[in-house]
Tab-separated table of C-alpha atoms in Angstrom:
chain	number	residue	atom	x	y	z
A	158	MET	CA	101.003	78.634	81.057
A	159	LEU	CA	101.850	75.623	83.219
A	160	ARG	CA	105.411	75.481	81.887
A	161	SER	CA	105.853	79.174	82.589
A	162	GLU	CA	104.577	78.840	86.158
A	163	TRP	CA	106.809	75.804	86.700
A	164	THR	CA	109.822	77.802	85.490
A	165	LYS	CA	108.849	80.610	87.849
A	166	LEU	CA	108.617	78.294	90.825
A	167	ARG	CA	111.870	76.452	90.257
A	168	SER	CA	113.952	79.494	89.253
A	169	ILE	CA	113.626	81.177	92.650
A	170	ARG	CA	116.059	80.037	95.300
A	171	SER	CA	113.542	80.340	98.128
A	172	THR	CA	111.489	77.381	96.843
A	173	PRO	CA	114.109	74.622	97.300
A	174	LEU	CA	115.457	76.293	100.442
A	175	THR	CA	112.042	76.437	102.099
A	176	LEU	CA	111.245	72.848	101.106
A	177	THR	CA	114.582	71.618	102.461
A	178	ALA	CA	113.927	73.384	105.758
A	179	ALA	CA	110.452	71.826	105.886
A	180	PHE	CA	111.924	68.347	105.343
A	181	ALA	CA	114.557	68.785	108.019
A	182	VAL	CA	112.093	70.123	110.593
A	183	ALA	CA	109.399	67.524	109.856
A	184	VAL	CA	111.651	64.462	109.860
A	185	LEU	CA	113.752	65.507	112.847
A	186	GLY	CA	110.655	66.612	114.765
A	187	GLY	CA	109.052	63.201	114.257
A	188	LEU	CA	112.252	61.404	115.164
A	189	PHE	CA	112.796	63.365	118.395
A	190	SER	CA	109.195	62.742	119.443
A	191	ALA	CA	109.597	59.043	118.755
A	192	THR	CA	112.842	58.580	120.671
A	193	GLY	CA	111.547	60.699	123.563
A	194	ARG	CA	108.342	58.693	123.742
A	195	ALA	CA	110.263	55.419	123.499
A	196	LYS	CA	112.170	56.379	126.644
A	197	ASP	CA	109.054	57.302	128.711
A	198	TYR	CA	106.704	54.658	127.391
A	199	PRO	CA	107.552	51.833	129.860
A	200	SER	CA	106.518	54.052	132.814
A	201	TRP	CA	103.104	54.992	131.320
A	202	SER	CA	99.735	53.782	132.709
A	203	ALA	CA	97.761	51.247	130.725
A	204	VAL	CA	95.188	53.911	129.744
A	205	ASP	CA	97.866	56.205	128.346
A	206	LYS	CA	99.414	53.311	126.482
A	207	ALA	CA	96.053	52.448	124.923
A	208	ALA	CA	95.461	56.038	123.799
A	209	PHE	CA	98.961	56.370	122.325
A	210	ASP	CA	98.898	56.938	118.564
A	211	PRO	CA	102.287	55.935	117.141
A	212	VAL	CA	101.294	57.084	113.638
A	213	ASN	CA	100.170	60.572	114.618
A	214	LEU	CA	103.441	61.002	116.487
A	215	SER	CA	105.394	60.687	113.213
A	216	PHE	CA	103.947	64.011	112.184
A	217	ASP	CA	104.855	66.035	115.275
A	218	GLY	CA	107.359	67.970	113.146
A	219	LEU	CA	104.553	68.894	110.788
A	220	ALA	CA	103.330	71.611	113.153
A	221	PHE	CA	106.267	73.706	111.991
A	222	ALA	CA	106.907	72.260	108.532
A	223	GLN	CA	103.351	73.172	107.518
A	224	LEU	CA	104.267	76.862	107.740
A	225	ALA	CA	106.930	76.352	105.073
A	226	PHE	CA	104.329	74.932	102.688
A	227	GLY	CA	101.968	77.803	103.407
A	228	VAL	CA	104.781	80.278	102.791
A	229	ILE	CA	105.644	78.737	99.420
A	230	GLY	CA	102.008	79.142	98.421
A	231	VAL	CA	101.923	82.749	99.601
A	232	LEU	CA	105.221	83.683	97.926
A	233	ALA	CA	104.175	82.229	94.569
A	234	ILE	CA	101.891	85.221	94.084
A	235	SER	CA	102.667	87.813	96.776
A	236	SER	CA	106.301	88.068	95.662
A	237	GLU	CA	105.015	89.017	92.220
A	238	TYR	CA	102.963	91.839	93.686
A	239	THR	CA	105.742	93.148	95.928
A	240	THR	CA	108.434	93.043	93.209
A	241	GLY	CA	106.383	94.441	90.329
A	242	GLN	CA	106.688	91.159	88.408
A	243	ILE	CA	102.868	90.933	88.445
A	244	ARG	CA	102.605	93.722	85.850
A	245	THR	CA	104.790	91.702	83.494
A	246	THR	CA	102.764	88.571	84.238
A	247	PHE	CA	99.383	90.195	83.623
A	248	ALA	CA	100.584	92.023	80.518
A	249	VAL	CA	101.746	88.686	79.101
A	250	THR	CA	98.528	86.907	80.138
A	251	PRO	CA	95.673	89.418	80.418
A	252	ARG	CA	93.305	86.584	81.321
A	253	ARG	CA	94.380	86.736	84.926
A	254	ARG	CA	92.337	83.774	86.097
A	255	GLN	CA	94.469	81.577	83.853
A	256	VAL	CA	97.531	82.819	85.718
A	257	LEU	CA	96.023	81.956	89.092
A	258	LEU	CA	94.737	78.617	87.841
A	259	GLY	CA	98.170	77.800	86.383
A	260	LYS	CA	99.826	78.650	89.679
A	261	ALA	CA	97.296	76.528	91.590
A	262	CYS	CA	97.894	73.504	89.332
A	263	VAL	CA	101.690	73.721	89.463
A	264	LEU	CA	101.835	74.481	93.192
A	265	GLY	CA	99.250	71.814	93.989
A	266	ALA	CA	101.208	69.171	92.085
A	267	VAL	CA	104.561	70.171	93.601
A	268	ALA	CA	103.102	70.356	97.119
A	269	LEU	CA	101.372	66.997	96.771
A	270	VAL	CA	104.529	65.220	95.582
A	271	CYS	CA	106.768	66.885	98.190
A	272	GLY	CA	104.142	66.589	100.932
A	273	GLU	CA	103.566	62.874	100.373
A	274	LEU	CA	107.299	62.250	100.201
A	275	LEU	CA	107.861	64.244	103.371
A	276	SER	CA	105.113	62.463	105.294
A	277	LEU	CA	106.364	59.067	104.130
A	278	VAL	CA	109.935	59.792	105.214
A	279	SER	CA	108.748	61.261	108.537
A	280	PHE	CA	106.641	58.177	109.143
A	281	VAL	CA	109.377	55.659	108.325
A	282	VAL	CA	112.006	57.470	110.386
A	283	ALA	CA	109.702	57.913	113.402
A	284	GLN	CA	108.655	54.266	113.318
A	285	LEU	CA	112.336	53.278	113.391
A	286	GLY	CA	112.600	55.371	116.567
A	287	LEU	CA	109.677	53.458	118.113
A	288	ARG	CA	111.053	50.041	117.255
A	289	SER	CA	112.771	49.587	120.628
A	290	ILE	CA	109.398	49.582	122.457
A	291	HIS	CA	107.666	47.413	119.824
A	292	VAL	CA	104.784	49.784	119.100
A	293	ASP	CA	105.966	50.690	115.610
A	294	VAL	CA	103.421	50.410	112.819
A	295	SER	CA	103.998	49.449	109.199
A	296	LEU	CA	102.432	51.054	106.146
A	297	SER	CA	100.458	47.892	105.468
A	298	ASP	CA	98.206	48.979	108.346
A	299	HIS	CA	95.446	50.695	106.360
A	300	ALA	CA	94.889	53.449	108.954
A	301	ALA	CA	98.615	54.233	108.866
A	302	LEU	CA	98.579	54.424	105.083
A	303	ARG	CA	95.566	56.767	105.224
A	304	ALA	CA	97.341	58.961	107.787
A	305	VAL	CA	100.514	59.199	105.701
A	306	ALA	CA	98.517	60.048	102.583
A	307	GLY	CA	96.412	62.465	104.634
A	308	ALA	CA	99.468	64.353	105.914
A	309	GLY	CA	100.541	65.007	102.318
A	310	VAL	CA	97.037	66.154	101.404
A	311	TYR	CA	96.995	68.457	104.432
A	312	LEU	CA	100.278	70.081	103.339
A	313	THR	CA	98.896	70.521	99.819
A	314	ALA	CA	95.765	72.168	101.208
A	315	LEU	CA	97.941	74.531	103.220
A	316	THR	CA	99.974	75.452	100.134
A	317	LEU	CA	96.831	76.277	98.150
A	318	LEU	CA	95.445	78.191	101.136
A	319	GLY	CA	98.681	80.195	101.050
A	320	LEU	CA	98.230	80.903	97.345
A	321	GLY	CA	94.625	82.010	97.869
A	322	LEU	CA	95.492	84.284	100.786
A	323	GLY	CA	98.525	85.646	98.924
A	324	ALA	CA	96.334	86.491	95.925
A	325	LEU	CA	93.729	88.171	98.147
A	326	ILE	CA	96.062	90.073	100.476
A	327	ARG	CA	98.845	90.747	97.907
A	328	HIS	CA	101.482	91.364	100.605
A	329	THR	CA	103.861	88.652	101.774
A	330	ALA	CA	103.944	89.620	105.450
A	331	GLY	CA	100.184	90.075	105.636
A	332	ALA	CA	99.395	86.756	103.984
A	333	VAL	CA	101.975	84.837	106.042
A	334	SER	CA	100.518	86.363	109.202
A	335	ALA	CA	97.066	85.230	108.088
A	336	ILE	CA	98.365	81.663	107.627
A	337	PHE	CA	100.064	81.810	110.999
A	338	GLY	CA	96.837	82.984	112.578
A	339	LEU	CA	94.749	80.262	110.973
A	340	VAL	CA	97.180	77.491	111.855
A	341	PHE	CA	98.363	78.511	115.331
A	342	VAL	CA	96.198	81.238	116.828
A	343	VAL	CA	92.702	80.155	115.792
A	344	PRO	CA	93.074	76.586	117.187
A	345	LEU	CA	94.353	78.055	120.467
A	346	VAL	CA	91.485	80.501	120.795
A	347	ALA	CA	89.023	77.813	119.708
A	348	ALA	CA	90.315	75.463	122.397
A	349	ASN	CA	89.708	78.142	125.031
A	350	LEU	CA	86.178	78.732	123.777
A	351	LYS	CA	85.358	75.040	123.802
A	352	ASP	CA	83.241	75.237	126.970
A	353	TRP	CA	80.905	77.780	125.360
A	354	ILE	CA	80.919	76.974	121.662
A	355	THR	CA	82.354	73.871	120.071
A	356	TRP	CA	82.209	74.529	116.327
A	357	PRO	CA	85.382	76.662	116.127
A	358	SER	CA	87.429	73.903	117.688
A	359	ASN	CA	85.878	71.248	115.443
A	360	TRP	CA	86.092	73.231	112.224
A	361	ASN	CA	89.528	74.802	112.399
A	362	LEU	CA	92.322	73.812	110.093
A	363	TRP	CA	94.542	72.202	112.695
A	364	THR	CA	91.762	69.946	114.028
A	365	ALA	CA	90.950	68.961	110.464
A	366	GLY	CA	94.598	68.149	109.765
A	367	ASN	CA	94.806	66.200	113.000
A	368	ALA	CA	91.774	64.156	111.993
A	369	LEU	CA	93.562	63.267	108.759
A	370	ILE	CA	96.737	62.056	110.455
A	371	SER	CA	95.281	60.238	113.503
A	372	THR	CA	94.665	56.519	113.661
A	373	ARG	CA	92.649	56.630	116.890
A	374	PRO	CA	88.888	57.301	116.770
A	375	PRO	CA	88.006	61.014	117.203
A	376	VAL	CA	87.052	62.182	120.713
A	377	ASP	CA	84.935	65.117	121.970
A	378	GLY	CA	83.100	65.570	118.684
A	379	ALA	CA	86.315	66.102	116.706
A	380	PRO	CA	85.881	65.525	112.967
A	381	SER	CA	86.324	62.087	111.400
A	382	PRO	CA	89.111	61.632	108.834
A	383	SER	CA	86.729	62.125	105.910
A	384	MET	CA	85.210	65.213	107.537
A	385	GLY	CA	88.764	66.447	108.122
A	386	LEU	CA	89.444	66.042	104.416
A	387	VAL	CA	86.348	68.054	103.516
A	388	ILE	CA	87.378	70.865	105.887
A	389	CYS	CA	90.924	70.949	104.464
A	390	VAL	CA	89.595	71.135	100.915
A	391	LEU	CA	87.287	73.996	101.920
A	392	TYR	CA	90.161	75.909	103.502
A	393	ALA	CA	92.193	75.405	100.327
A	394	LEU	CA	89.518	76.329	97.819
A	395	VAL	CA	87.403	79.089	99.398
A	396	PRO	CA	90.136	81.795	99.453
A	397	LEU	CA	91.268	80.698	95.990
A	398	ALA	CA	87.728	80.991	94.620
A	399	LEU	CA	87.361	84.438	96.175
A	400	ALA	CA	90.697	85.469	94.642
A	401	MET	CA	89.484	84.211	91.237
A	402	VAL	CA	86.534	86.592	91.471
A	403	LEU	CA	88.551	89.595	92.667
A	404	ILE	CA	91.645	89.239	90.484
A	405	ASP	CA	89.924	90.627	87.390
A	406	ARG	CA	88.373	93.540	89.227
A	407	ARG	CA	91.416	95.076	90.860
A	408	ASP	CA	94.101	97.243	89.279
A	409	ALA	CA	97.441	95.443	89.073
B	180	MET	CA	98.042	101.909	65.829
B	181	ILE	CA	97.185	103.154	69.307
B	182	GLU	CA	93.926	104.972	69.935
B	183	VAL	CA	93.023	106.622	73.227
B	184	HIS	CA	89.540	108.128	73.433
B	185	GLU	CA	88.091	110.278	76.242
B	186	LEU	CA	90.086	108.287	78.772
B	187	SER	CA	89.633	109.037	82.478
B	188	LYS	CA	91.086	107.356	85.521
B	189	ARG	CA	90.758	108.371	89.145
B	190	TYR	CA	92.715	106.858	92.041
B	191	ARG	CA	90.837	107.865	95.179
B	192	ALA	CA	91.300	111.664	95.367
B	193	ASN	CA	93.710	111.851	92.460
B	194	GLN	CA	92.352	112.381	88.930
B	195	ALA	CA	95.306	110.826	87.105
B	196	VAL	CA	93.886	110.963	83.579
B	197	ASP	CA	91.078	113.321	82.642
B	198	GLY	CA	89.312	112.986	79.279
B	199	LEU	CA	92.468	112.210	77.314
B	200	SER	CA	92.235	111.516	73.558
B	201	PHE	CA	94.978	110.964	70.969
B	202	THR	CA	96.172	108.466	68.382
B	203	VAL	CA	99.662	107.141	67.729
B	204	GLN	CA	100.512	106.293	64.122
B	205	PRO	CA	102.799	103.506	62.929
B	206	GLY	CA	106.103	104.187	61.191
B	207	GLN	CA	107.236	106.982	63.462
B	208	VAL	CA	108.600	107.569	66.920
B	209	THR	CA	105.966	109.288	69.043
B	210	ALA	CA	107.177	110.876	72.258
B	211	PHE	CA	104.810	111.005	75.216
B	212	ILE	CA	105.846	113.867	77.457
B	213	GLY	CA	104.527	115.813	80.398
B	214	PRO	CA	105.499	116.838	83.946
B	215	ASN	CA	105.716	114.334	86.819
B	216	GLY	CA	102.236	113.155	87.721
B	217	ALA	CA	100.781	114.146	84.337
B	218	GLY	CA	99.309	110.668	83.793
B	219	LYS	CA	101.782	109.088	81.374
B	220	SER	CA	102.394	105.887	83.336
B	221	THR	CA	98.682	105.582	84.128
B	222	THR	CA	97.911	105.806	80.416
B	223	PHE	CA	100.477	103.083	79.728
B	224	ARG	CA	98.990	100.850	82.418
B	225	ILE	CA	95.485	101.292	81.025
B	226	LEU	CA	96.731	100.621	77.477
B	227	LEU	CA	98.124	97.302	78.754
B	228	GLY	CA	94.932	96.340	80.560
B	229	LEU	CA	96.631	96.480	83.971
B	230	ASP	CA	94.359	99.231	85.305
B	231	ARG	CA	90.716	99.727	84.355
B	232	PRO	CA	89.689	103.216	83.229
B	233	ASN	CA	86.681	104.875	84.856
B	234	SER	CA	85.500	105.953	81.410
B	235	GLY	CA	86.689	106.110	77.817
B	236	HIS	CA	88.746	103.495	76.063
B	237	ALA	CA	92.291	102.702	75.019
B	238	LEU	CA	92.662	100.523	71.925
B	239	ILE	CA	95.564	98.855	70.174
B	240	ASP	CA	94.830	97.791	66.580
B	241	ASN	CA	91.157	98.614	67.292
B	242	LYS	CA	90.864	96.316	70.291
B	243	PRO	CA	91.306	96.641	74.039
B	244	TYR	CA	94.596	94.985	75.019
B	245	CYS	CA	92.800	92.256	76.985
B	246	GLU	CA	90.981	91.115	73.860
B	247	LEU	CA	94.092	90.765	71.687
B	248	GLU	CA	95.026	87.221	70.692
B	249	ARG	CA	98.526	86.429	72.049
B	250	PRO	CA	99.207	90.078	72.989
B	251	VAL	CA	102.960	89.614	73.460
B	252	LEU	CA	103.286	89.060	69.702
B	253	ARG	CA	101.437	92.315	68.969
B	254	VAL	CA	102.530	94.674	71.737
B	255	GLY	CA	105.869	94.945	73.537
B	256	ALA	CA	105.989	96.983	76.709
B	257	LEU	CA	108.553	98.372	79.103
B	258	LEU	CA	106.619	99.692	82.086
B	259	ASP	CA	109.309	100.106	84.649
B	260	ALA	CA	112.665	98.552	85.171
B	261	ASN	CA	111.514	96.859	88.364
B	262	ALA	CA	108.853	94.679	86.768
B	263	ALA	CA	111.003	91.573	87.263
B	264	HIS	CA	111.538	89.332	90.294
B	265	PRO	CA	115.017	90.143	91.676
B	266	GLY	CA	115.691	86.533	92.637
B	267	ARG	CA	115.399	85.230	89.090
B	268	SER	CA	118.048	85.390	86.374
B	269	ALA	CA	117.378	87.527	83.312
B	270	ARG	CA	117.304	84.403	81.159
B	271	ASN	CA	114.706	82.708	83.363
B	272	HIS	CA	112.652	85.908	83.555
B	273	LEU	CA	112.476	86.025	79.773
B	274	LEU	CA	111.898	82.275	79.594
B	275	CYS	CA	108.814	82.589	81.822
B	276	ILE	CA	107.400	85.203	79.439
B	277	ALA	CA	108.294	83.151	76.357
B	278	GLN	CA	106.651	80.020	77.773
B	279	ALA	CA	103.478	81.835	78.807
B	280	ALA	CA	103.253	83.468	75.368
B	281	GLU	CA	104.266	80.296	73.509
B	282	ILE	CA	107.314	81.914	71.929
B	283	ASP	CA	110.309	79.781	70.895
B	284	SER	CA	112.876	79.882	73.701
B	285	LYS	CA	115.579	80.646	71.084
B	286	ARG	CA	114.190	84.188	71.076
B	287	VAL	CA	115.335	84.535	74.698
B	288	THR	CA	118.991	84.176	73.733
B	289	ALA	CA	118.450	86.419	70.715
B	290	VAL	CA	117.012	89.349	72.710
B	291	LEU	CA	119.620	88.924	75.454
B	292	GLU	CA	122.340	89.296	72.818
B	293	LEU	CA	120.500	92.161	71.146
B	294	THR	CA	120.283	94.163	74.377
B	295	GLY	CA	123.863	93.454	75.394
B	296	LEU	CA	122.922	91.157	78.293
B	297	GLY	CA	124.339	87.991	76.717
B	298	GLU	CA	127.040	87.476	79.329
B	299	ALA	CA	125.012	88.704	82.313
B	300	GLY	CA	121.930	86.684	81.359
B	301	ASN	CA	122.461	83.968	83.942
B	302	ARG	CA	122.952	86.374	86.830
B	303	ARG	CA	120.129	87.286	89.183
B	304	VAL	CA	118.272	90.476	88.300
B	305	GLY	CA	118.583	91.743	91.888
B	306	GLY	CA	122.282	92.322	91.292
B	307	TYR	CA	121.722	94.382	88.157
B	308	SER	CA	122.277	98.121	87.877
B	309	LEU	CA	119.338	100.294	86.792
B	310	GLY	CA	120.737	100.419	83.269
B	311	MET	CA	120.947	96.641	83.039
B	312	ARG	CA	117.391	96.268	84.324
B	313	GLN	CA	116.297	98.747	81.642
B	314	ARG	CA	118.010	96.580	79.052
B	315	LEU	CA	116.191	93.548	80.429
B	316	GLY	CA	112.870	95.412	80.227
B	317	ILE	CA	113.609	96.322	76.613
B	318	ALA	CA	114.590	92.706	75.909
B	319	ALA	CA	111.216	91.586	77.299
B	320	ALA	CA	109.431	94.156	75.122
B	321	LEU	CA	111.191	92.889	71.990
B	322	LEU	CA	110.707	89.186	72.793
B	323	GLY	CA	107.552	88.753	70.706
B	324	ASP	CA	108.850	90.879	67.782
B	325	PRO	CA	105.775	93.122	68.175
B	326	ALA	CA	104.460	95.777	65.765
B	327	VAL	CA	103.557	98.108	68.640
B	328	LEU	CA	106.030	99.206	71.331
B	329	LEU	CA	105.141	101.025	74.545
B	330	LEU	CA	108.249	102.161	76.378
B	331	ASP	CA	107.946	104.117	79.620
B	332	GLU	CA	111.188	106.053	80.140
B	333	PRO	CA	113.500	103.527	78.469
B	334	VAL	CA	116.523	105.842	78.540
B	335	ASN	CA	116.677	106.189	82.354
B	336	GLY	CA	119.837	104.769	83.850
B	337	LEU	CA	121.433	103.788	80.554
B	338	ASP	CA	125.114	104.542	80.017
B	339	PRO	CA	126.167	106.715	77.037
B	340	GLU	CA	126.623	103.665	74.851
B	341	GLY	CA	123.159	102.472	75.872
B	342	VAL	CA	121.609	105.868	75.169
B	343	ARG	CA	123.014	105.869	71.660
B	344	TRP	CA	121.960	102.250	71.193
B	345	ILE	CA	118.355	102.873	72.176
B	346	ARG	CA	118.187	105.993	70.007
B	347	ARG	CA	119.213	103.909	67.000
B	348	LEU	CA	116.923	101.067	68.027
B	349	LEU	CA	113.877	103.346	68.247
B	350	ARG	CA	114.688	104.838	64.836
B	351	GLN	CA	115.108	101.382	63.315
B	352	LEU	CA	111.871	100.046	64.840
B	353	ALA	CA	109.920	103.035	63.480
B	354	ASP	CA	111.544	102.725	60.050
B	355	GLU	CA	110.414	99.102	59.946
B	356	GLY	CA	106.865	100.452	60.129
B	357	ARG	CA	106.209	99.730	63.791
B	358	THR	CA	104.291	101.963	66.168
B	359	VAL	CA	106.805	103.315	68.693
B	360	PHE	CA	105.368	105.177	71.697
B	361	VAL	CA	107.996	106.401	74.145
B	362	SER	CA	107.765	108.488	77.280
B	363	SER	CA	110.778	110.351	78.596
B	364	HIS	CA	111.832	113.438	80.480
B	365	LEU	CA	115.047	113.800	78.492
B	366	MET	CA	114.113	116.522	76.024
B	367	SER	CA	117.521	116.697	74.357
B	368	GLU	CA	117.321	112.977	73.658
B	369	LEU	CA	113.770	113.167	72.317
B	370	GLN	CA	114.741	116.051	70.058
B	371	LEU	CA	117.143	113.659	68.333
B	372	VAL	CA	114.747	110.759	67.880
B	373	ALA	CA	111.079	111.780	68.025
B	374	ASP	CA	108.944	112.458	64.937
B	375	HIS	CA	105.760	113.349	66.765
B	376	LEU	CA	104.907	114.676	70.216
B	377	ILE	CA	101.992	114.118	72.544
B	378	VAL	CA	102.213	116.480	75.509
B	379	ILE	CA	99.964	116.033	78.533
B	380	GLY	CA	99.610	117.788	81.864
B	381	ARG	CA	97.288	117.094	84.815
B	382	GLY	CA	95.807	114.196	82.865
B	383	ARG	CA	94.749	116.349	79.891
B	384	LEU	CA	96.088	116.727	76.380
B	385	ILE	CA	98.160	119.885	75.878
B	386	ALA	CA	99.642	119.298	72.449
B	387	ASP	CA	99.558	116.692	69.687
B	388	THR	CA	101.925	117.839	66.974
B	389	PRO	CA	104.902	116.915	64.775
B	390	LEU	CA	108.241	117.721	66.394
B	391	SER	CA	109.145	120.024	63.519
B	392	GLU	CA	106.137	122.277	64.203
B	393	PHE	CA	106.688	122.233	67.937
B	394	THR	CA	110.254	123.454	67.635
B	395	ALA	CA	109.592	125.828	64.702
B	396	GLY	CA	111.599	129.012	64.763
B	397	GLY	CA	114.748	127.282	65.937
B	398	ARG	CA	113.640	126.804	69.556
B	399	SER	CA	114.902	123.788	71.428
B	400	LEU	CA	112.372	121.171	72.443
B	401	GLU	CA	113.199	121.876	76.071
B	402	ASP	CA	112.379	125.573	75.815
B	403	ALA	CA	109.178	124.982	73.872
B	404	TYR	CA	108.108	122.258	76.295
B	405	LEU	CA	108.745	124.289	79.449
B	406	GLU	CA	106.874	127.252	78.057
B	407	LEU	CA	103.896	125.121	77.070
B	408	THR	CA	103.639	123.145	80.319
B	409	ALA	CA	104.299	126.065	82.686
B	410	ASP	CA	100.687	126.081	83.848
B	411	ALA	CA	100.306	122.313	84.029
B	412	THR	CA	103.268	121.537	86.238
B	413	GLN	CA	102.126	120.360	89.675
B	414	TYR	CA	105.452	119.647	91.351
B	415	ARG	CA	107.789	122.568	90.870
B	416	THR	CA	111.137	123.529	92.328
B	417	GLU	CA	111.981	127.061	93.404
B	418	ARG	CA	113.609	129.165	90.715
B	419	THR	CA	117.308	129.370	91.446
B	420	ASN	CA	118.365	131.970	88.886
């Protein structure tokens, strides 16, 4: 099952293409942020300088690269529904939960490896950009190491969220829109609601991801890194669990 | 052996299959015919466990498909030519099936050669003609060397060489003692290859008979079929003669 799902993932051109795009966007995004910041930094106030998080900055490109990971997760199953491949898949493996579980394992592993690699490269490149103003951080700083690892975990969570939504919605455009909404729209709306209710802004995916990749203490009741991890895991697993229940009940 | 008993399936307002019962015996080619919308493809999907019936059951070797051990080795199916991801090569498509079903990957090359896709095997399926996608679907059905074959309109889109090839293939598979269940709208083709007929219309059984009885008196299969299904045809063109 795992070998079959691995073959499926690697034999479609969109997988390497999307990952390459994610790498380019993430690394360049981090680098541009770093060089831009390095230019302004000398003119900042002492307060701004103290609040500056040179590690978090490495992941500025992640805001866009994360979509690519979500899309890979979505496509892994939605493309099967839209092309008709799913009927072949389910006829070969009538125990459909095994199919979904196999996809989750293979995608999770691929996303974790690529995500960690991507966050490491983004971090190293961005820190090179910050070297001129002597605020660059090395990986031996334990908070930096946690942030780099956390960025990879966040991308993995997003990939599995994509898979879960893809399996529930069964249409590529619909599931990608749902990801887009969760990652971009919900945090925006939540931020606007903050004066009335605070839980949406503390429990949304982007805040959780931010908690994972920051090295400054959380402000305004934002989640701690470990709470951020819990939220990310919930986002990854709840849609997947729901899909596990529904996949056997629906006609293919 | 295939056994369908009191099978019913409704999709919202559409009663696709309505109390359908029949059996398909091994060692012969059984043609599954009926007008558009008669419920043939629905029956195939239920037989393969893809859709759940509202009532009744569909069994292969006395078991629902979903309870068969390693079903690809028992049942080969061609549902429609588009049941493959267009971005994948034929070889990789078959490899995915072989790996999931734990079949030796040597079989992939063997069925590609058998269906005449040997040279095109590394090309992406999206670039294939309908006939080539049919060949790929047949290759996938034969991958597990199954004793039961379910082929939904396998002749569509094939070139004359392909039509003759599949006619001989069906004959050979039946002569080897396999259960061969084929749907088609090409009556002249079925007249050449079928041993037994199951005719349905509006989801119900209309006839279950040997071909020789159906066409007794020297009638063509097409004439006999059109006469029999006249009342069960839902989508009809204006008479032009």
